[in-house]
Amino acid sequence: MRNVKVWAKKLKRGSMRWERESDVLALQWVDNKPVSLLTSIDSANDTMPVTRRTKTR
């Protein structure tokens, strides 16, 4: 997965992309900054919505 910064600038927080090559899964999502993860254990087909906690002043 190339051009992480270019990809992240186009999308809003919570956007995600994935790519699989043989047994390796590469995931990237946008939080405050782009986050990348490589794994050989999980699949990219499962989606679980979560709520984000924020500090209040």
N, CA, C and O atoms as a Maestro MAE file, in Angstrom:
{
 s_m_m2io_version
 :::
 2.0.0
}

f_m_ct {
 s_m_title
 :::
 protein
 m_atom[228] {
  # First column is atom index #
  i_m_mmod_type
  r_m_x_coord
  r_m_y_coord
  r_m_z_coord
  i_m_residue_number
  s_m_chain_name
  s_m_pdb_residue_name
  s_m_pdb_atom_name
  i_m_atomic_number
  :::
  1 25 0.854 -1.169 0.000 1 A "MET " " N  " 7
  2 3 0.000 0.000 0.000 1 A "MET " " CA " 6
  3 2 0.897 1.228 0.000 1 A "MET " " C  " 6
  4 15 1.643 1.494 0.942 1 A "MET " " O  " 8
  5 25 0.794 1.932 -1.056 2 A "ARG " " N  " 7
  6 3 1.658 3.102 -1.204 2 A "ARG " " CA " 6
  7 2 0.846 4.375 -1.020 2 A "ARG " " C  " 6
  8 15 -0.383 4.354 -0.964 2 A "ARG " " O  " 8
  9 25 1.562 5.470 -0.930 3 A "ASN " " N  " 7
  10 3 0.958 6.800 -0.842 3 A "ASN " " CA " 6
  11 2 -0.010 6.931 0.328 3 A "ASN " " C  " 6
  12 15 -1.155 7.348 0.155 3 A "ASN " " O  " 8
  13 25 0.457 6.576 1.511 4 A "VAL " " N  " 7
  14 3 -0.406 6.620 2.696 4 A "VAL " " CA " 6
  15 2 -0.855 8.046 2.986 4 A "VAL " " C  " 6
  16 15 -2.031 8.275 3.267 4 A "VAL " " O  " 8
  17 25 0.065 9.011 2.922 5 A "LYS " " N  " 7
  18 3 -0.288 10.392 3.244 5 A "LYS " " CA " 6
  19 2 -1.278 10.965 2.236 5 A "LYS " " C  " 6
  20 15 -2.206 11.680 2.615 5 A "LYS " " O  " 8
  21 25 -1.087 10.658 0.969 6 A "VAL " " N  " 7
  22 3 -2.006 11.139 -0.065 6 A "VAL " " CA " 6
  23 2 -3.377 10.509 0.130 6 A "VAL " " C  " 6
  24 15 -4.396 11.193 0.034 6 A "VAL " " O  " 8
  25 25 -3.407 9.224 0.402 7 A "TRP " " N  " 7
  26 3 -4.664 8.516 0.634 7 A "TRP " " CA " 6
  27 2 -5.398 9.091 1.844 7 A "TRP " " C  " 6
  28 15 -6.607 9.315 1.790 7 A "TRP " " O  " 8
  29 25 -4.669 9.330 2.935 8 A "ALA " " N  " 7
  30 3 -5.284 9.794 4.177 8 A "ALA " " CA " 6
  31 2 -5.834 11.213 4.042 8 A "ALA " " C  " 6
  32 15 -6.836 11.542 4.677 8 A "ALA " " O  " 8
  33 25 -5.208 12.048 3.239 9 A "LYS " " N  " 7
  34 3 -5.684 13.423 3.080 9 A "LYS " " CA " 6
  35 2 -7.037 13.476 2.380 9 A "LYS " " C  " 6
  36 15 -7.812 14.407 2.600 9 A "LYS " " O  " 8
  37 25 -7.322 12.498 1.550 10 A "LYS " " N  " 7
  38 3 -8.570 12.495 0.785 10 A "LYS " " CA " 6
  39 2 -9.763 12.037 1.613 10 A "LYS " " C  " 6
  40 15 -10.906 12.312 1.249 10 A "LYS " " O  " 8
  41 25 -9.519 11.345 2.716 11 A "LEU " " N  " 7
  42 3 -10.602 10.696 3.456 11 A "LEU " " CA " 6
  43 2 -10.763 11.264 4.853 11 A "LEU " " C  " 6
  44 15 -9.847 11.879 5.399 11 A "LEU " " O  " 8
  45 25 -11.937 11.049 5.424 12 A "LYS " " N  " 7
  46 3 -12.183 11.497 6.784 12 A "LYS " " CA " 6
  47 2 -11.861 10.385 7.775 12 A "LYS " " C  " 6
  48 15 -11.632 9.238 7.389 12 A "LYS " " O  " 8
  49 25 -11.847 10.736 9.041 13 A "ARG " " N  " 7
  50 3 -11.524 9.787 10.097 13 A "ARG " " CA " 6
  51 2 -12.511 8.628 10.083 13 A "ARG " " C  " 6
  52 15 -13.717 8.824 9.931 13 A "ARG " " O  " 8
  53 25 -11.981 7.416 10.242 14 A "GLY " " N  " 7
  54 3 -12.811 6.220 10.236 14 A "GLY " " CA " 6
  55 2 -12.756 5.460 8.927 14 A "GLY " " C  " 6
  56 15 -13.246 4.333 8.849 14 A "GLY " " O  " 8
  57 25 -12.169 6.053 7.897 15 A "SER " " N  " 7
  58 3 -12.051 5.369 6.610 15 A "SER " " CA " 6
  59 2 -11.010 4.265 6.713 15 A "SER " " C  " 6
  60 15 -10.057 4.364 7.486 15 A "SER " " O  " 8
  61 25 -11.200 3.218 5.926 16 A "MET " " N  " 7
  62 3 -10.331 2.049 6.027 16 A "MET " " CA " 6
  63 2 -10.088 1.452 4.649 16 A "MET " " C  " 6
  64 15 -10.940 1.542 3.765 16 A "MET " " O  " 8
  65 25 -8.918 0.841 4.472 17 A "ARG " " N  " 7
  66 3 -8.637 0.058 3.273 17 A "ARG " " CA " 6
  67 2 -7.814 -1.151 3.679 17 A "ARG " " C  " 6
  68 15 -7.130 -1.131 4.703 17 A "ARG " " O  " 8
  69 25 -7.883 -2.206 2.873 18 A "TRP " " N  " 7
  70 3 -7.133 -3.424 3.164 18 A "TRP " " CA " 6
  71 2 -6.693 -4.063 1.868 18 A "TRP " " C  " 6
  72 15 -7.265 -3.833 0.803 18 A "TRP " " O  " 8
  73 25 -5.648 -4.880 1.994 19 A "GLU " " N  " 7
  74 3 -5.099 -5.604 0.852 19 A "GLU " " CA " 6
  75 2 -4.531 -6.914 1.369 19 A "GLU " " C  " 6
  76 15 -3.837 -6.936 2.386 19 A "GLU " " O  " 8
  77 25 -4.822 -8.006 0.673 20 A "ARG " " N  " 7
  78 3 -4.326 -9.319 1.076 20 A "ARG " " CA " 6
  79 2 -3.454 -9.880 -0.023 20 A "ARG " " C  " 6
  80 15 -3.800 -9.837 -1.204 20 A "ARG " " O  " 8
  81 25 -2.303 -10.413 0.394 21 A "GLU " " N  " 7
  82 3 -1.430 -11.136 -0.526 21 A "GLU " " CA " 6
  83 2 -1.031 -12.428 0.163 21 A "GLU " " C  " 6
  84 15 -0.329 -12.401 1.174 21 A "GLU " " O  " 8
  85 25 -1.460 -13.534 -0.361 22 A "SER " " N  " 7
  86 3 -1.327 -14.877 0.217 22 A "SER " " CA " 6
  87 2 -1.840 -14.860 1.656 22 A "SER " " C  " 6
  88 15 -3.025 -14.605 1.870 22 A "SER " " O  " 8
  89 25 -0.988 -15.123 2.648 23 A "ASP " " N  " 7
  90 3 -1.440 -15.205 4.041 23 A "ASP " " CA " 6
  91 2 -1.274 -13.910 4.820 23 A "ASP " " C  " 6
  92 15 -1.575 -13.879 6.013 23 A "ASP " " O  " 8
  93 25 -0.808 -12.845 4.188 24 A "VAL " " N  " 7
  94 3 -0.548 -11.591 4.897 24 A "VAL " " CA " 6
  95 2 -1.638 -10.571 4.563 24 A "VAL " " C  " 6
  96 15 -1.965 -10.342 3.398 24 A "VAL " " O  " 8
  97 25 -2.184 -9.973 5.607 25 A "LEU " " N  " 7
  98 3 -3.212 -8.954 5.460 25 A "LEU " " CA " 6
  99 2 -2.633 -7.612 5.887 25 A "LEU " " C  " 6
  100 15 -2.062 -7.503 6.972 25 A "LEU " " O  " 8
  101 25 -2.772 -6.593 5.051 26 A "ALA " " N  " 7
  102 3 -2.350 -5.230 5.376 26 A "ALA " " CA " 6
  103 2 -3.604 -4.380 5.536 26 A "ALA " " C  " 6
  104 15 -4.439 -4.315 4.634 26 A "ALA " " O  " 8
  105 25 -3.728 -3.730 6.684 27 A "LEU " " N  " 7
  106 3 -4.861 -2.850 6.972 27 A "LEU " " CA " 6
  107 2 -4.356 -1.441 7.200 27 A "LEU " " C  " 6
  108 15 -3.293 -1.245 7.789 27 A "LEU " " O  " 8
  109 25 -5.106 -0.465 6.742 28 A "GLN " " N  " 7
  110 3 -4.812 0.928 7.043 28 A "GLN " " CA " 6
  111 2 -6.125 1.635 7.313 28 A "GLN " " C  " 6
  112 15 -7.111 1.415 6.610 28 A "GLN " " O  " 8
  113 25 -6.141 2.479 8.327 29 A "TRP " " N  " 7
  114 3 -7.309 3.289 8.604 29 A "TRP " " CA " 6
  115 2 -6.858 4.648 9.077 29 A "TRP " " C  " 6
  116 15 -5.711 4.838 9.482 29 A "TRP " " O  " 8
  117 25 -7.780 5.592 9.017 30 A "VAL " " N  " 7
  118 3 -7.481 6.966 9.396 30 A "VAL " " CA " 6
  119 2 -8.126 7.247 10.741 30 A "VAL " " C  " 6
  120 15 -9.342 7.142 10.900 30 A "VAL " " O  " 8
  121 25 -7.286 7.608 11.709 31 A "ASP " " N  " 7
  122 3 -7.762 8.104 12.998 31 A "ASP " " CA " 6
  123 2 -7.372 9.577 12.998 31 A "ASP " " C  " 6
  124 15 -7.755 10.296 12.076 31 A "ASP " " O  " 8
  125 25 -6.637 10.050 13.977 32 A "ASN " " N  " 7
  126 3 -6.074 11.395 13.876 32 A "ASN " " CA " 6
  127 2 -4.957 11.402 12.845 32 A "ASN " " C  " 6
  128 15 -4.722 12.412 12.181 32 A "ASN " " O  " 8
  129 25 -4.274 10.278 12.714 33 A "LYS " " N  " 7
  130 3 -3.231 10.060 11.709 33 A "LYS " " CA " 6
  131 2 -3.483 8.692 11.088 33 A "LYS " " C  " 6
  132 15 -4.230 7.894 11.655 33 A "LYS " " O  " 8
  133 25 -2.879 8.402 9.936 34 A "PRO " " N  " 7
  134 3 -3.038 7.069 9.351 34 A "PRO " " CA " 6
  135 2 -2.409 5.995 10.246 34 A "PRO " " C  " 6
  136 15 -1.321 6.196 10.785 34 A "PRO " " O  " 8
  137 25 -3.087 4.869 10.403 35 A "VAL " " N  " 7
  138 3 -2.612 3.743 11.203 35 A "VAL " " CA " 6
  139 2 -2.488 2.537 10.283 35 A "VAL " " C  " 6
  140 15 -3.401 2.253 9.508 35 A "VAL " " O  " 8
  141 25 -1.358 1.821 10.362 36 A "SER " " N  " 7
  142 3 -1.126 0.650 9.514 36 A "SER " " CA " 6
  143 2 -0.927 -0.583 10.380 36 A "SER " " C  " 6
  144 15 -0.374 -0.499 11.476 36 A "SER " " O  " 8
  145 25 -1.382 -1.734 9.881 37 A "LEU " " N  " 7
  146 3 -1.267 -2.995 10.606 37 A "LEU " " CA " 6
  147 2 -1.034 -4.116 9.610 37 A "LEU " " C  " 6
  148 15 -1.732 -4.212 8.601 37 A "LEU " " O  " 8
  149 25 -0.058 -4.962 9.890 38 A "LEU " " N  " 7
  150 3 0.192 -6.173 9.107 38 A "LEU " " CA " 6
  151 2 -0.067 -7.378 9.994 38 A "LEU " " C  " 6
  152 15 0.378 -7.409 11.141 38 A "LEU " " O  " 8
  153 25 -0.785 -8.375 9.476 39 A "THR " " N  " 7
  154 3 -1.070 -9.572 10.255 39 A "THR " " CA " 6
  155 2 -1.219 -10.779 9.341 39 A "THR " " C  " 6
  156 15 -1.556 -10.657 8.163 39 A "THR " " O  " 8
  157 25 -0.961 -11.934 9.912 40 A "SER " " N  " 7
  158 3 -1.194 -13.182 9.186 40 A "SER " " CA " 6
  159 2 -2.267 -14.013 9.902 40 A "SER " " C  " 6
  160 15 -2.477 -15.177 9.561 40 A "SER " " O  " 8
  161 25 -2.939 -13.424 10.883 41 A "ILE " " N  " 7
  162 3 -3.885 -14.157 11.713 41 A "ILE " " CA " 6
  163 2 -5.335 -13.893 11.334 41 A "ILE " " C  " 6
  164 15 -6.118 -14.838 11.235 41 A "ILE " " O  " 8
  165 25 -5.713 -12.655 11.122 42 A "ASP " " N  " 7
  166 3 -7.117 -12.275 10.992 42 A "ASP " " CA " 6
  167 2 -7.542 -12.119 9.537 42 A "ASP " " C  " 6
  168 15 -6.705 -12.133 8.634 42 A "ASP " " O  " 8
  169 25 -8.835 -11.972 9.316 43 A "SER " " N  " 7
  170 3 -9.360 -11.715 7.971 43 A "SER " " CA " 6
  171 2 -9.869 -10.280 7.901 43 A "SER " " C  " 6
  172 15 -10.154 -9.667 8.930 43 A "SER " " O  " 8
  173 25 -9.981 -9.757 6.713 44 A "ALA " " N  " 7
  174 3 -10.446 -8.380 6.536 44 A "ALA " " CA " 6
  175 2 -11.944 -8.312 6.322 44 A "ALA " " C  " 6
  176 15 -12.480 -7.224 6.107 44 A "ALA " " O  " 8
  177 25 -12.622 -9.418 6.372 45 A "ASN " " N  " 7
  178 3 -14.042 -9.435 6.058 45 A "ASN " " CA " 6
  179 2 -14.934 -9.129 7.251 45 A "ASN " " C  " 6
  180 15 -16.126 -8.882 7.072 45 A "ASN " " O  " 8
  181 25 -14.391 -9.137 8.456 46 A "ASP " " N  " 7
  182 3 -15.177 -8.857 9.648 46 A "ASP " " CA " 6
  183 2 -15.159 -7.361 9.942 46 A "ASP " " C  " 6
  184 15 -14.104 -6.728 9.908 46 A "ASP " " O  " 8
  185 25 -16.330 -6.799 10.232 47 A "THR " " N  " 7
  186 3 -16.439 -5.390 10.578 47 A "THR " " CA " 6
  187 2 -17.192 -5.274 11.884 47 A "THR " " C  " 6
  188 15 -18.230 -5.909 12.071 47 A "THR " " O  " 8
  189 25 -16.667 -4.458 12.796 48 A "MET " " N  " 7
  190 3 -17.314 -4.249 14.073 48 A "MET " " CA " 6
  191 2 -17.348 -2.748 14.353 48 A "MET " " C  " 6
  192 15 -16.298 -2.148 14.581 48 A "MET " " O  " 8
  193 25 -18.521 -2.133 14.341 49 A "PRO " " N  " 7
  194 3 -18.597 -0.703 14.649 49 A "PRO " " CA " 6
  195 2 -18.331 -0.469 16.136 49 A "PRO " " C  " 6
  196 15 -18.788 -1.233 16.986 49 A "PRO " " O  " 8
  197 25 -17.600 0.578 16.435 50 A "VAL " " N  " 7
  198 3 -17.292 0.933 17.815 50 A "VAL " " CA " 6
  199 2 -17.541 2.423 18.001 50 A "VAL " " C  " 6
  200 15 -17.607 3.179 17.031 50 A "VAL " " O  " 8
  201 25 -17.676 2.832 19.250 51 A "THR " " N  " 7
  202 3 -17.808 4.255 19.541 51 A "THR " " CA " 6
  203 2 -16.497 4.751 20.114 51 A "THR " " C  " 6
  204 15 -15.830 4.052 20.877 51 A "THR " " O  " 8
  205 25 -16.141 5.953 19.741 52 A "ARG " " N  " 7
  206 3 -14.886 6.532 20.185 52 A "ARG " " CA " 6
  207 2 -15.151 7.393 21.413 52 A "ARG " " C  " 6
  208 15 -16.064 8.218 21.422 52 A "ARG " " O  " 8
  209 25 -14.345 7.193 22.441 53 A "ARG " " N  " 7
  210 3 -14.459 7.994 23.649 53 A "ARG " " CA " 6
  211 2 -13.564 9.216 23.512 53 A "ARG " " C  " 6
  212 15 -12.445 9.120 23.008 53 A "ARG " " O  " 8
  213 25 -14.050 10.348 23.955 54 A "THR " " N  " 7
  214 3 -13.242 11.561 23.946 54 A "THR " " CA " 6
  215 2 -13.280 12.185 25.332 54 A "THR " " C  " 6
  216 15 -14.262 12.058 26.063 54 A "THR " " O  " 8
  217 25 -12.204 12.852 25.671 55 A "LYS " " N  " 7
  218 3 -12.141 13.546 26.947 55 A "LYS " " CA " 6
  219 2 -12.960 14.827 26.851 55 A "LYS " " C  " 6
  220 15 -12.922 15.528 25.840 55 A "LYS " " O  " 8
  221 25 -13.686 15.117 27.898 56 A "THR " " N  " 7
  222 3 -14.418 16.380 27.959 56 A "THR " " CA " 6
  223 2 -13.792 17.228 29.040 56 A "THR " " C  " 6
  224 15 -13.326 16.726 30.062 56 A "THR " " O  " 8
  225 25 -13.792 18.501 28.798 57 A "ARG " " N  " 7
  226 3 -13.163 19.401 29.780 57 A "ARG " " CA " 6
  227 2 -14.185 20.033 30.668 57 A "ARG " " C  " 6
  228 15 -13.835 20.818 31.550 57 A "ARG " " O  " 8
  :::
 }
 m_bond[227] {
  # First column is bond index #
  i_m_from
  i_m_to
  i_m_order
  :::
  1 1 2 1
  2 2 3 1
  3 3 4 2
  4 3 5 1
  5 5 6 1
  6 6 7 1
  7 7 8 2
  8 7 9 1
  9 9 10 1
  10 10 11 1
  11 11 12 2
  12 11 13 1
  13 13 14 1
  14 14 15 1
  15 15 16 2
  16 15 17 1
  17 17 18 1
  18 18 19 1
  19 19 20 2
  20 19 21 1
  21 21 22 1
  22 22 23 1
  23 23 24 2
  24 23 25 1
  25 25 26 1
  26 26 27 1
  27 27 28 2
  28 27 29 1
  29 29 30 1
  30 30 31 1
  31 31 32 2
  32 31 33 1
  33 33 34 1
  34 34 35 1
  35 35 36 2
  36 35 37 1
  37 37 38 1
  38 38 39 1
  39 39 40 2
  40 39 41 1
  41 41 42 1
  42 42 43 1
  43 43 44 2
  44 43 45 1
  45 45 46 1
  46 46 47 1
  47 47 48 2
  48 47 49 1
  49 49 50 1
  50 50 51 1
  51 51 52 2
  52 51 53 1
  53 53 54 1
  54 54 55 1
  55 55 56 2
  56 55 57 1
  57 57 58 1
  58 58 59 1
  59 59 60 2
  60 59 61 1
  61 61 62 1
  62 62 63 1
  63 63 64 2
  64 63 65 1
  65 65 66 1
  66 66 67 1
  67 67 68 2
  68 67 69 1
  69 69 70 1
  70 70 71 1
  71 71 72 2
  72 71 73 1
  73 73 74 1
  74 74 75 1
  75 75 76 2
  76 75 77 1
  77 77 78 1
  78 78 79 1
  79 79 80 2
  80 79 81 1
  81 81 82 1
  82 82 83 1
  83 83 84 2
  84 83 85 1
  85 85 86 1
  86 86 87 1
  87 87 88 2
  88 87 89 1
  89 89 90 1
  90 90 91 1
  91 91 92 2
  92 91 93 1
  93 93 94 1
  94 94 95 1
  95 95 96 2
  96 95 97 1
  97 97 98 1
  98 98 99 1
  99 99 100 2
  100 99 101 1
  101 101 102 1
  102 102 103 1
  103 103 104 2
  104 103 105 1
  105 105 106 1
  106 106 107 1
  107 107 108 2
  108 107 109 1
  109 109 110 1
  110 110 111 1
  111 111 112 2
  112 111 113 1
  113 113 114 1
  114 114 115 1
  115 115 116 2
  116 115 117 1
  117 117 118 1
  118 118 119 1
  119 119 120 2
  120 119 121 1
  121 121 122 1
  122 122 123 1
  123 123 124 2
  124 123 125 1
  125 125 126 1
  126 126 127 1
  127 127 128 2
  128 127 129 1
  129 129 130 1
  130 130 131 1
  131 131 132 2
  132 131 133 1
  133 133 134 1
  134 134 135 1
  135 135 136 2
  136 135 137 1
  137 137 138 1
  138 138 139 1
  139 139 140 2
  140 139 141 1
  141 141 142 1
  142 142 143 1
  143 143 144 2
  144 143 145 1
  145 145 146 1
  146 146 147 1
  147 147 148 2
  148 147 149 1
  149 149 150 1
  150 150 151 1
  151 151 152 2
  152 151 153 1
  153 153 154 1
  154 154 155 1
  155 155 156 2
  156 155 157 1
  157 157 158 1
  158 158 159 1
  159 159 160 2
  160 159 161 1
  161 161 162 1
  162 162 163 1
  163 163 164 2
  164 163 165 1
  165 165 166 1
  166 166 167 1
  167 167 168 2
  168 167 169 1
  169 169 170 1
  170 170 171 1
  171 171 172 2
  172 171 173 1
  173 173 174 1
  174 174 175 1
  175 175 176 2
  176 175 177 1
  177 177 178 1
  178 178 179 1
  179 179 180 2
  180 179 181 1
  181 181 182 1
  182 182 183 1
  183 183 184 2
  184 183 185 1
  185 185 186 1
  186 186 187 1
  187 187 188 2
  188 187 189 1
  189 189 190 1
  190 190 191 1
  191 191 192 2
  192 191 193 1
  193 193 194 1
  194 194 195 1
  195 195 196 2
  196 195 197 1
  197 197 198 1
  198 198 199 1
  199 199 200 2
  200 199 201 1
  201 201 202 1
  202 202 203 1
  203 203 204 2
  204 203 205 1
  205 205 206 1
  206 206 207 1
  207 207 208 2
  208 207 209 1
  209 209 210 1
  210 210 211 1
  211 211 212 2
  212 211 213 1
  213 213 214 1
  214 214 215 1
  215 215 216 2
  216 215 217 1
  217 217 218 1
  218 218 219 1
  219 219 220 2
  220 219 221 1
  221 221 222 1
  222 222 223 1
  223 223 224 2
  224 223 225 1
  225 225 226 1
  226 226 227 1
  227 227 228 2
  :::
 }
}
